[in-house]
Amino acid sequence: MCGLTHTKSVRRRSLDLRLDTLGDWRRTHYSSDLSPQLDGKESIVFGWIASIRHQGNITFIILADKDGFTQITVKRGEVSDELYEKVQRLTAHTSIGVKGVLRAISKAPKGVEILPKEIKILSFATQNPPTSLYGRRLPSIDKRLEIRAVDLRRPAAQALFKIRQEVLKALRAYLLDNGYHEVHTPKIISSATEGGAALFPMLYYDKEAFLTQSPQLYKEQLVMAFEKVFEIGPAFRAEQSRTLEHLSEFISVDIEEAYVDYRDLMDRLESMIKWVVNVVSKKCANEFKTIGYKLEPLQGFKRYTYDEVLNILAEHGCRLEWGEDLGSATLNALAKHNPSFYFIVDWPAQSKPFYIAPKDKNSKISESFDLMYGSLEVASGGTRVSSRKLLEKRLKEKGLNPKSFAYHLKIFDYGMPPHAGFGLGFERLLMALTGQSNIREVTYFPRDQRHLTP
Ligand code: AMO
């Protein structure tokens, strides 16, 4: 049946259907609470219809809730004629409540089905989504984003976002357990930290302001009082390039710590990711099965200096001038050399932001690192400049006006300790851990040049 005809007939069916209200019905079980041991118990469940199948005088409804699926079995003759009629008009995605009796049955999900006594139709789905819940061939991400909230009902999407939630929980738990203090810094700022080109300007009362590109300067300031801080929050970049790895708004996992340098922070980042992989691969075994991806335990992360990378690239036939950034062709060559996690360390100072410390006073090399996963940059960080004089010099070298950073520079006069930190792109980490090649797949409502809605 073509989509349009289907939608028309569904509309017709819905016209004379009276919607019920929630009233005093309250859920007794989620699908995850059900088991054959509950045989004979009364139950009220809610959810949306994942599928409905009519077989002779029996209708099977698979009801989805946040945790999984429940089978509702409606037999003509065992339910009232009125209820049987009502069920015949139900459509996929319709939201219902079911009151009935649980019956153990080995073939149903969780080994139990519900024999309904009453069904409430709470919201009738008049539209047939272009995405099949179980289909292998998916419409393009752009098409699916048009009704993202519905697209997220697909079991594979549910699994991906359950993994997202568990990765987030594991990151936070790891950092709290290791003595980091969670902070929140302003998202409306007065001056750029990560290069002027990628800023979103906005009007802040009568002044020009910007959406923050990263919590960089604030997290540095906060180590004065808290020593070890982290923040998990949004960062905004007016990215000019449309790629599979860039969003205009992403979640950044930021860490900053006093009395350490970039080597300690690389150890920290490596240990954090290994711990997260360990936790999540156990907790989300079913979800990884659903998305068809195997998360392998990680080996030690190799550390290549920028100079070593140039040599590796030369072996692969890519010649770069010292100081040049690594473009996508060179990153693809690197991914062939190492498809897993590895660090690139000791970048040319000229390619890193003003707050990254040079290796020594006049060095062209900086104490910096990028964490890569194949060709994907997952995190970057380094030892920070902790002297006000040097920071002013670095600002000028980068063509920035120290006056715009006066609020930041003055803090350095009060004994700023040596410190280091990193920022990790949360969605990029998820891409690496779930084998997704498009960052939009692991983002609820992606923002990019073409998507300001939904
Ligand atoms: P950087 O600009 O390298 O460093 O950003 C840190 C990490 O954030 C992720 N990322 C992005 N993810 C999705 N879409 C984007 N447009 C995007 N831009 C960046 C990447 C990247 O490695 N303040 C420093 C970090 C630090 O030194 O602490 C910073 O922001 O995974």
GROMACS .gro file of C-alpha atoms and ligand atoms in nm:
model
  485
    1MET     CA    1   0.000   0.000   0.000
    2CYS     CA    2   0.151   0.337  -0.093
    3GLY     CA    3   0.216   0.580   0.194
    4LEU     CA    4  -0.043   0.836   0.084
    5THR     CA    5  -0.331   0.591   0.049
    6HIS     CA    6  -0.234   0.436   0.379
    7THR     CA    7  -0.234   0.774   0.552
    8LYS     CA    8  -0.576   0.860   0.407
    9SER     CA    9  -0.727   0.533   0.520
   10VAL     CA   10  -0.572   0.572   0.864
   11ARG     CA   11  -0.720   0.923   0.888
   12ARG     CA   12  -1.060   0.784   0.795
   13ARG     CA   13  -1.027   0.510   1.057
   14SER     CA   14  -0.928   0.764   1.320
   15LEU     CA   15  -1.218   0.999   1.244
   16ASP     CA   16  -1.479   0.798   1.428
   17LEU     CA   17  -1.244   0.671   1.697
   18ARG     CA   18  -1.298   0.827   2.034
   19LEU     CA   19  -0.976   0.898   2.224
   20ASP     CA   20  -0.960   0.791   2.585
   21THR     CA   21  -0.806   0.985   2.869
   22LEU     CA   22  -0.546   0.861   3.111
   23GLY     CA   23  -0.792   0.910   3.400
   24ASP     CA   24  -0.677   0.723   3.709
   25TRP     CA   25  -0.491   0.447   3.522
   26ARG     CA   26  -0.131   0.422   3.637
   27ARG     CA   27   0.136   0.184   3.513
   28THR     CA   28   0.197  -0.126   3.725
   29HIS     CA   29   0.481  -0.265   3.512
   30TYR     CA   30   0.738  -0.161   3.254
   31SER     CA   31   0.825  -0.430   3.000
   32SER     CA   32   1.150  -0.481   3.192
   33ASP     CA   33   0.955  -0.577   3.508
   34LEU     CA   34   0.772  -0.863   3.337
   35SER     CA   35   0.859  -1.229   3.387
   36PRO     CA   36   0.674  -1.565   3.369
   37GLN     CA   37   0.662  -1.564   3.752
   38LEU     CA   38   0.392  -1.296   3.728
   39ASP     CA   39   0.152  -1.543   3.561
   40GLY     CA   40  -0.207  -1.463   3.663
   41LYS     CA   41  -0.133  -1.113   3.799
   42GLU     CA   42  -0.331  -0.804   3.696
   43SER     CA   43  -0.131  -0.543   3.507
   44ILE     CA   44  -0.158  -0.198   3.351
   45VAL     CA   45   0.099  -0.116   3.085
   46PHE     CA   46   0.146   0.185   2.856
   47GLY     CA   47   0.338   0.236   2.536
   48TRP     CA   48   0.319   0.273   2.161
   49ILE     CA   49   0.239   0.004   1.907
   50ALA     CA   50   0.559  -0.124   1.748
   51SER     CA   51   0.368  -0.375   1.536
   52ILE     CA   52   0.020  -0.517   1.501
   53ARG     CA   53  -0.051  -0.850   1.331
   54HIS     CA   54  -0.391  -1.006   1.263
   55GLN     CA   55  -0.393  -1.386   1.236
   56GLY     CA   56  -0.741  -1.533   1.194
   57ASN     CA   57  -0.927  -1.455   1.513
   58ILE     CA   58  -0.619  -1.342   1.704
   59THR     CA   59  -0.449  -1.003   1.699
   60PHE     CA   60  -0.095  -0.969   1.833
   61ILE     CA   61   0.014  -0.623   1.940
   62ILE     CA   62   0.379  -0.564   2.022
   63LEU     CA   63   0.378  -0.274   2.263
   64ALA     CA   64   0.700  -0.075   2.308
   65ASP     CA   65   0.792   0.119   2.619
   66LYS     CA   66   1.120   0.280   2.724
   67ASP     CA   67   1.267  -0.055   2.825
   68GLY     CA   68   1.155  -0.296   2.553
   69PHE     CA   69   0.854  -0.485   2.425
   70THR     CA   70   0.542  -0.653   2.562
   71GLN     CA   71   0.310  -0.883   2.368
   72ILE     CA   72  -0.062  -0.815   2.394
   73THR     CA   73  -0.273  -1.103   2.263
   74VAL     CA   74  -0.634  -1.026   2.172
   75LYS     CA   75  -0.856  -1.327   2.095
   76ARG     CA   76  -1.204  -1.292   1.947
   77GLY     CA   77  -1.452  -1.452   2.184
   78GLU     CA   78  -1.223  -1.406   2.486
   79VAL     CA   79  -1.256  -1.026   2.483
   80SER     CA   80  -1.574  -0.823   2.440
   81ASP     CA   81  -1.685  -0.760   2.078
   82GLU     CA   82  -1.640  -0.388   2.143
   83LEU     CA   83  -1.277  -0.435   2.249
   84TYR     CA   84  -1.205  -0.668   1.957
   85GLU     CA   85  -1.348  -0.409   1.714
   86LYS     CA   86  -1.143  -0.133   1.872
   87VAL     CA   87  -0.824  -0.334   1.832
   88GLN     CA   88  -0.890  -0.395   1.461
   89ARG     CA   89  -0.865  -0.022   1.400
   90LEU     CA   90  -0.533   0.034   1.580
   91THR     CA   91  -0.231   0.145   1.382
   92ALA     CA   92   0.145   0.127   1.440
   93HIS     CA   93   0.283   0.409   1.660
   94THR     CA   94  -0.054   0.469   1.830
   95SER     CA   95  -0.019   0.529   2.202
   96ILE     CA   96  -0.227   0.297   2.421
   97GLY     CA   97  -0.283   0.175   2.774
   98VAL     CA   98  -0.368  -0.190   2.840
   99LYS     CA   99  -0.530  -0.335   3.150
  100GLY     CA  100  -0.528  -0.712   3.164
  101VAL     CA  101  -0.395  -1.035   3.306
  102LEU     CA  102  -0.040  -1.164   3.260
  103ARG     CA  103   0.006  -1.513   3.123
  104ALA     CA  104   0.334  -1.702   3.103
  105ILE     CA  105   0.411  -1.808   2.746
  106SER     CA  106   0.755  -1.904   2.624
  107LYS     CA  107   0.726  -1.751   2.274
  108ALA     CA  108   0.652  -1.393   2.387
  109PRO     CA  109   0.921  -1.136   2.480
  110LYS     CA  110   1.013  -1.181   2.851
  111GLY     CA  111   0.818  -1.511   2.847
  112VAL     CA  112   0.487  -1.346   2.923
  113GLU     CA  113   0.192  -1.192   2.738
  114ILE     CA  114  -0.100  -0.976   2.844
  115LEU     CA  115  -0.459  -1.084   2.782
  116PRO     CA  116  -0.639  -0.748   2.782
  117LYS     CA  117  -0.966  -0.668   2.954
  118GLU     CA  118  -0.964  -0.302   2.855
  119ILE     CA  119  -0.759  -0.091   2.614
  120LYS     CA  120  -0.736   0.289   2.615
  121ILE     CA  121  -0.639   0.466   2.293
  122LEU     CA  122  -0.452   0.770   2.420
  123SER     CA  123  -0.322   0.915   2.095
  124PHE     CA  124  -0.395   0.783   1.749
  125ALA     CA  125  -0.108   0.777   1.495
  126THR     CA  126  -0.253   0.912   1.172
  127GLN     CA  127   0.078   0.920   0.990
  128ASN     CA  128   0.281   0.631   0.863
  129PRO     CA  129   0.654   0.709   0.914
  130PRO     CA  130   0.879   0.664   0.611
  131THR     CA  131   1.114   0.460   0.831
  132SER     CA  132   1.031   0.103   0.905
  133LEU     CA  133   1.114   0.016   1.264
  134TYR     CA  134   1.283  -0.307   1.172
  135GLY     CA  135   1.383  -0.244   0.809
  136ARG     CA  136   1.747  -0.292   0.715
  137ARG     CA  137   1.738  -0.025   0.444
  138LEU     CA  138   1.708   0.308   0.618
  139PRO     CA  139   1.613   0.636   0.451
  140SER     CA  140   1.894   0.894   0.457
  141ILE     CA  141   1.974   1.062   0.788
  142ASP     CA  142   1.842   1.393   0.648
  143LYS     CA  143   1.505   1.232   0.576
  144ARG     CA  144   1.496   1.070   0.919
  145LEU     CA  145   1.590   1.392   1.095
  146GLU     CA  146   1.267   1.550   0.967
  147ILE     CA  147   1.082   1.341   1.226
  148ARG     CA  148   1.375   1.262   1.452
  149ALA     CA  149   1.163   1.191   1.760
  150VAL     CA  150   0.990   0.910   1.567
  151ASP     CA  151   1.314   0.791   1.408
  152LEU     CA  152   1.455   0.747   1.759
  153ARG     CA  153   1.193   0.477   1.819
  154ARG     CA  154   1.388   0.235   1.597
  155PRO     CA  155   1.547  -0.039   1.809
  156ALA     CA  156   1.892   0.038   1.662
  157ALA     CA  157   1.855   0.407   1.752
  158GLN     CA  158   1.729   0.315   2.099
  159ALA     CA  159   2.036   0.094   2.144
  160LEU     CA  160   2.275   0.368   2.026
  161PHE     CA  161   2.128   0.622   2.265
  162LYS     CA  162   2.126   0.375   2.555
  163ILE     CA  163   2.500   0.332   2.486
  164ARG     CA  164   2.533   0.712   2.476
  165GLN     CA  165   2.370   0.734   2.818
  166GLU     CA  166   2.594   0.464   2.966
  167VAL     CA  167   2.911   0.622   2.820
  168LEU     CA  168   2.809   0.953   2.976
  169LYS     CA  169   2.742   0.789   3.313
  170ALA     CA  170   3.074   0.601   3.301
  171LEU     CA  171   3.271   0.917   3.213
  172ARG     CA  172   3.114   1.111   3.495
  173ALA     CA  173   3.157   0.827   3.746
  174TYR     CA  174   3.523   0.784   3.647
  175LEU     CA  175   3.598   1.154   3.691
  176LEU     CA  176   3.413   1.189   4.021
  177ASP     CA  177   3.579   0.873   4.158
  178ASN     CA  178   3.919   1.015   4.064
  179GLY     CA  179   3.866   1.333   4.261
  180TYR     CA  180   3.756   1.574   3.986
  181HIS     CA  181   3.507   1.844   4.077
  182GLU     CA  182   3.221   1.898   3.829
  183VAL     CA  183   3.178   2.260   3.722
  184HIS     CA  184   2.951   2.468   3.499
  185THR     CA  185   3.099   2.761   3.312
  186PRO     CA  186   2.923   3.037   3.114
  187LYS     CA  187   2.806   2.954   2.766
  188ILE     CA  188   2.776   3.322   2.677
  189ILE     CA  189   3.121   3.475   2.655
  190SER     CA  190   3.289   3.801   2.558
  191SER     CA  191   3.590   3.681   2.355
  192ALA     CA  192   3.697   3.385   2.142
  193THR     CA  193   3.923   3.112   2.275
  194GLU     CA  194   3.954   2.871   1.985
  195GLY     CA  195   4.008   3.106   1.688
  196GLY     CA  196   3.781   3.390   1.578
  197ALA     CA  197   3.645   3.237   1.257
  198ALA     CA  198   3.425   2.976   1.419
  199LEU     CA  199   3.224   3.196   1.655
  200PHE     CA  200   2.849   3.246   1.676
  201PRO     CA  201   2.791   3.611   1.763
  202MET     CA  202   2.486   3.719   1.961
  203LEU     CA  203   2.341   4.028   2.122
  204TYR     CA  204   2.387   4.033   2.498
  205TYR     CA  205   2.165   4.323   2.607
  206ASP     CA  206   2.343   4.611   2.427
  207LYS     CA  207   2.680   4.435   2.384
  208GLU     CA  208   2.819   4.191   2.134
  209ALA     CA  209   2.877   3.848   2.284
  210PHE     CA  210   2.939   3.495   2.156
  211LEU     CA  211   2.833   3.141   2.222
  212THR     CA  212   3.124   2.962   2.382
  213GLN     CA  213   3.352   2.744   2.168
  214SER     CA  214   3.486   2.567   2.477
  215PRO     CA  215   3.511   2.630   2.853
  216GLN     CA  216   3.886   2.673   2.810
  217LEU     CA  217   3.965   2.991   3.002
  218TYR     CA  218   3.711   2.932   3.278
  219LYS     CA  219   3.824   2.576   3.344
  220GLU     CA  220   4.183   2.704   3.369
  221GLN     CA  221   4.079   2.971   3.617
  222LEU     CA  222   3.890   2.718   3.827
  223VAL     CA  223   4.198   2.505   3.896
  224MET     CA  224   4.313   2.790   4.125
  225ALA     CA  225   4.041   2.700   4.374
  226PHE     CA  226   3.951   2.338   4.292
  227GLU     CA  227   4.271   2.191   4.139
  228LYS     CA  228   4.093   1.913   3.946
  229VAL     CA  229   3.783   2.013   3.752
  230PHE     CA  230   3.568   1.875   3.474
  231GLU     CA  231   3.270   1.993   3.275
  232ILE     CA  232   3.038   1.808   3.040
  233GLY     CA  233   2.845   2.064   2.841
  234PRO     CA  234   2.765   2.216   2.503
  235ALA     CA  235   3.022   2.393   2.287
  236PHE     CA  236   2.938   2.592   1.975
  237ARG     CA  237   3.141   2.619   1.655
  238ALA     CA  238   3.030   2.803   1.343
  239GLU     CA  239   3.189   2.535   1.127
  240GLN     CA  240   3.223   2.633   0.764
  241SER     CA  241   3.286   2.275   0.652
  242ARG     CA  242   3.011   2.019   0.614
  243THR     CA  243   3.161   1.688   0.719
  244LEU     CA  244   3.050   1.367   0.886
  245GLU     CA  245   3.246   1.464   1.201
  246HIS     CA  246   3.153   1.825   1.265
  247LEU     CA  247   2.853   1.972   1.444
  248SER     CA  248   2.779   2.337   1.513
  249GLU     CA  249   2.682   2.237   1.867
  250PHE     CA  250   2.849   1.940   2.035
  251ILE     CA  251   2.901   1.811   2.386
  252SER     CA  252   3.251   1.868   2.514
  253VAL     CA  253   3.402   1.671   2.801
  254ASP     CA  254   3.659   1.907   2.947
  255ILE     CA  255   3.918   1.841   3.212
  256GLU     CA  256   4.170   2.072   3.376
  257GLU     CA  257   4.415   1.990   3.651
  258ALA     CA  258   4.682   2.174   3.851
  259TYR     CA  259   5.041   2.054   3.920
  260VAL     CA  260   5.051   1.813   3.624
  261ASP     CA  261   5.164   1.834   3.262
  262TYR     CA  262   5.043   1.695   2.931
  263ARG     CA  263   5.199   1.350   2.989
  264ASP     CA  264   4.990   1.301   3.306
  265LEU     CA  265   4.679   1.409   3.119
  266MET     CA  266   4.743   1.161   2.838
  267ASP     CA  267   4.771   0.886   3.101
  268ARG     CA  268   4.445   1.008   3.250
  269LEU     CA  269   4.263   1.020   2.916
  270GLU     CA  270   4.384   0.674   2.818
  271SER     CA  271   4.284   0.524   3.152
  272MET     CA  272   3.943   0.696   3.135
  273ILE     CA  273   3.863   0.562   2.788
  274LYS     CA  274   3.976   0.210   2.875
  275TRP     CA  275   3.762   0.216   3.187
  276VAL     CA  276   3.459   0.345   2.994
  277VAL     CA  277   3.503   0.074   2.728
  278ASN     CA  278   3.528  -0.191   2.995
  279VAL     CA  279   3.212  -0.074   3.177
  280VAL     CA  280   3.003  -0.009   2.868
  281SER     CA  281   3.092  -0.329   2.683
  282LYS     CA  282   2.956  -0.525   2.981
  283LYS     CA  283   2.655  -0.305   3.056
  284CYS     CA  284   2.546  -0.264   2.695
  285ALA     CA  285   2.618  -0.612   2.556
  286ASN     CA  286   2.262  -0.640   2.419
  287GLU     CA  287   2.269  -0.291   2.269
  288PHE     CA  288   2.597  -0.365   2.088
  289LYS     CA  289   2.435  -0.682   1.952
  290THR     CA  290   2.137  -0.477   1.830
  291ILE     CA  291   2.359  -0.231   1.643
  292GLY     CA  292   2.579  -0.516   1.515
  293TYR     CA  293   2.906  -0.377   1.650
  294LYS     CA  294   3.170  -0.548   1.861
  295LEU     CA  295   3.357  -0.330   2.106
  296GLU     CA  296   3.703  -0.486   2.146
  297PRO     CA  297   3.912  -0.436   2.463
  298LEU     CA  298   4.174  -0.168   2.401
  299GLN     CA  299   4.552  -0.206   2.384
  300GLY     CA  300   4.795   0.064   2.504
  301PHE     CA  301   4.754   0.389   2.307
  302LYS     CA  302   5.069   0.453   2.099
  303ARG     CA  303   5.225   0.800   2.119
  304TYR     CA  304   5.372   0.936   1.795
  305THR     CA  305   5.541   1.274   1.788
  306TYR     CA  306   5.431   1.510   1.511
  307ASP     CA  307   5.774   1.456   1.352
  308GLU     CA  308   5.727   1.078   1.358
  309VAL     CA  309   5.386   1.122   1.196
  310LEU     CA  310   5.547   1.315   0.909
  311ASN     CA  311   5.783   1.019   0.857
  312ILE     CA  312   5.500   0.764   0.868
  313LEU     CA  313   5.306   0.972   0.616
  314ALA     CA  314   5.611   0.996   0.388
  315GLU     CA  315   5.628   0.615   0.392
  316HIS     CA  316   5.265   0.616   0.271
  317GLY     CA  317   5.354   0.858  -0.008
  318CYS     CA  318   5.215   1.175   0.164
  319ARG     CA  319   5.475   1.448   0.196
  320LEU     CA  320   5.398   1.738   0.432
  321GLU     CA  321   5.598   2.048   0.516
  322TRP     CA  322   5.689   2.075   0.886
  323GLY     CA  323   5.421   2.287   1.055
  324GLU     CA  324   5.142   2.194   0.815
  325ASP     CA  325   4.818   2.068   0.966
  326LEU     CA  326   4.700   1.717   0.885
  327GLY     CA  327   4.426   1.724   0.622
  328SER     CA  328   4.171   1.451   0.555
  329ALA     CA  329   4.386   1.266   0.295
  330THR     CA  330   4.679   1.246   0.538
  331LEU     CA  331   4.451   1.141   0.823
  332ASN     CA  332   4.315   0.857   0.610
  333ALA     CA  333   4.672   0.741   0.546
  334LEU     CA  334   4.737   0.753   0.922
  335ALA     CA  335   4.422   0.549   0.989
  336LYS     CA  336   4.566   0.274   0.770
  337HIS     CA  337   4.877   0.277   0.986
  338ASN     CA  338   4.678   0.272   1.313
  339PRO     CA  339   4.299   0.228   1.297
  340SER     CA  340   4.249   0.238   1.676
  341PHE     CA  341   4.325   0.496   1.949
  342TYR     CA  342   4.667   0.669   1.940
  343PHE     CA  343   4.815   1.004   2.040
  344ILE     CA  344   4.993   1.256   1.821
  345VAL     CA  345   5.212   1.461   2.056
  346ASP     CA  346   5.447   1.760   2.042
  347TRP     CA  347   5.270   1.960   1.773
  348PRO     CA  348   5.426   2.271   1.620
  349ALA     CA  349   5.342   2.561   1.854
  350GLN     CA  350   5.212   2.759   1.554
  351SER     CA  351   4.927   2.512   1.497
  352LYS     CA  352   4.804   2.516   1.858
  353PRO     CA  353   4.604   2.785   2.043
  354PHE     CA  354   4.767   3.060   2.251
  355TYR     CA  355   4.710   2.888   2.586
  356ILE     CA  356   4.920   2.578   2.498
  357ALA     CA  357   5.272   2.589   2.649
  358PRO     CA  358   5.584   2.569   2.431
  359LYS     CA  359   5.821   2.285   2.524
  360ASP     CA  360   6.077   2.536   2.642
  361LYS     CA  361   6.097   2.914   2.624
  362ASN     CA  362   6.181   2.958   2.257
  363SER     CA  363   6.069   2.622   2.131
  364LYS     CA  364   5.871   2.584   1.810
  365ILE     CA  365   5.726   2.265   1.957
  366SER     CA  366   5.442   2.265   2.209
  367GLU     CA  367   5.349   2.034   2.496
  368SER     CA  368   5.034   1.924   2.323
  369PHE     CA  369   4.850   1.615   2.209
  370ASP     CA  370   4.559   1.502   1.998
  371LEU     CA  371   4.391   1.172   2.070
  372MET     CA  372   4.301   1.005   1.743
  373TYR     CA  373   4.084   0.707   1.654
  374GLY     CA  374   4.198   0.611   1.307
  375SER     CA  375   4.141   0.933   1.110
  376LEU     CA  376   3.907   1.085   1.370
  377GLU     CA  377   4.031   1.344   1.621
  378VAL     CA  378   3.858   1.255   1.947
  379ALA     CA  379   4.030   1.488   2.195
  380SER     CA  380   4.302   1.746   2.221
  381GLY     CA  381   4.490   1.901   2.508
  382GLY     CA  382   4.821   2.004   2.651
  383THR     CA  383   5.022   2.175   2.919
  384ARG     CA  384   4.902   2.534   2.959
  385VAL     CA  385   5.093   2.857   2.966
  386SER     CA  386   5.082   2.955   3.334
  387SER     CA  387   5.283   3.278   3.318
  388ARG     CA  388   5.097   3.599   3.240
  389LYS     CA  389   5.389   3.741   3.043
  390LEU     CA  390   5.415   3.444   2.813
  391LEU     CA  391   5.039   3.428   2.770
  392GLU     CA  392   5.032   3.793   2.658
  393LYS     CA  393   5.314   3.719   2.412
  394ARG     CA  394   5.131   3.415   2.273
  395LEU     CA  395   4.807   3.614   2.235
  396LYS     CA  396   4.989   3.878   2.030
  397GLU     CA  397   5.159   3.613   1.817
  398LYS     CA  398   4.815   3.476   1.735
  399GLY     CA  399   4.694   3.823   1.634
  400LEU     CA  400   4.467   3.852   1.938
  401ASN     CA  401   4.434   4.162   2.153
  402PRO     CA  402   4.541   4.100   2.518
  403LYS     CA  403   4.298   4.377   2.623
  404SER     CA  404   4.008   4.150   2.524
  405PHE     CA  405   4.142   3.893   2.771
  406ALA     CA  406   4.212   4.133   3.060
  407TYR     CA  407   3.958   3.954   3.284
  408HIS     CA  408   4.154   3.632   3.231
  409LEU     CA  409   4.510   3.767   3.240
  410LYS     CA  410   4.467   3.942   3.574
  411ILE     CA  411   4.397   3.609   3.748
  412PHE     CA  412   4.748   3.499   3.655
  413ASP     CA  413   4.886   3.764   3.894
  414TYR     CA  414   4.747   3.570   4.190
  415GLY     CA  415   4.970   3.263   4.166
  416MET     CA  416   4.830   3.053   3.881
  417PRO     CA  417   4.971   2.701   3.936
  418PRO     CA  418   5.118   2.497   3.649
  419HIS     CA  419   4.830   2.308   3.493
  420ALA     CA  420   4.720   2.099   3.196
  421GLY     CA  421   4.396   1.973   3.048
  422PHE     CA  422   4.207   1.839   2.752
  423GLY     CA  423   3.875   1.863   2.571
  424LEU     CA  424   3.710   1.551   2.433
  425GLY     CA  425   3.431   1.554   2.176
  426PHE     CA  426   3.162   1.338   2.334
  427GLU     CA  427   2.986   1.255   2.007
  428ARG     CA  428   3.320   1.174   1.842
  429LEU     CA  429   3.403   0.934   2.123
  430LEU     CA  430   3.063   0.771   2.065
  431MET     CA  431   3.137   0.738   1.693
  432ALA     CA  432   3.460   0.558   1.783
  433LEU     CA  433   3.290   0.329   2.036
  434THR     CA  434   2.990   0.238   1.820
  435GLY     CA  435   3.143   0.228   1.471
  436GLN     CA  436   2.923   0.510   1.337
  437SER     CA  437   3.063   0.711   1.048
  438ASN     CA  438   2.818   1.003   1.072
  439ILE     CA  439   2.821   1.211   1.393
  440ARG     CA  440   2.451   1.291   1.341
  441GLU     CA  441   2.359   0.928   1.414
  442VAL     CA  442   2.474   0.966   1.777
  443THR     CA  443   2.321   1.313   1.830
  444TYR     CA  444   1.957   1.361   1.933
  445PHE     CA  445   1.891   1.677   1.732
  446PRO     CA  446   2.206   1.764   1.536
  447ARG     CA  447   2.289   2.125   1.463
  448ASP     CA  448   2.488   2.192   1.148
  449GLN     CA  449   2.483   2.441   0.861
  450ARG     CA  450   2.164   2.288   0.725
  451HIS     CA  451   1.982   2.193   1.046
  452LEU     CA  452   1.841   2.456   1.277
  453THR     CA  453   1.525   2.246   1.318
  454PRO     CA  454   1.396   2.010   1.444
  455AMO     P1  455   3.947   2.144   2.017
  455AMO     O1  456   3.905   2.266   1.943
  455AMO     O2  457   4.046   2.054   1.950
  455AMO     O3  458   4.016   2.184   2.154
  455AMO     O4  459   3.821   2.062   2.059
  455AMO     C1  460   3.830   1.952   2.145
  455AMO     C2  461   3.759   1.831   2.087
  455AMO     O5  462   3.624   1.864   2.063
  455AMO     C3  463   3.577   1.794   1.949
  455AMO     N1  464   3.525   1.890   1.850
  455AMO     C4  465   3.411   1.875   1.780
  455AMO     N2  466   3.320   1.776   1.779
  455AMO     C5  467   3.214   1.789   1.697
  455AMO     N3  468   3.193   1.895   1.615
  455AMO     C6  469   3.283   1.997   1.613
  455AMO     N4  470   3.259   2.102   1.535
  455AMO     C7  471   3.398   1.989   1.698
  455AMO     N5  472   3.502   2.071   1.722
  455AMO     C8  473   3.578   2.009   1.814
  455AMO     C9  474   3.695   1.716   1.893
  455AMO    C10  475   3.812   1.788   1.950
  455AMO     O6  476   3.925   1.704   1.965
  455AMO     N6  477   3.998   2.394   2.447
  455AMO    C11  478   4.053   2.287   2.366
  455AMO    C12  479   4.069   2.160   2.444
  455AMO    C13  480   4.175   2.167   2.553
  455AMO     O7  481   4.290   2.195   2.520
  455AMO     O8  482   4.138   2.147   2.670
  455AMO    C14  483   3.960   2.266   2.246
  455AMO     O9  484   3.847   2.306   2.242
  455AMO    O10  485   3.686   1.585   1.941
   0.00000   0.00000   0.00000
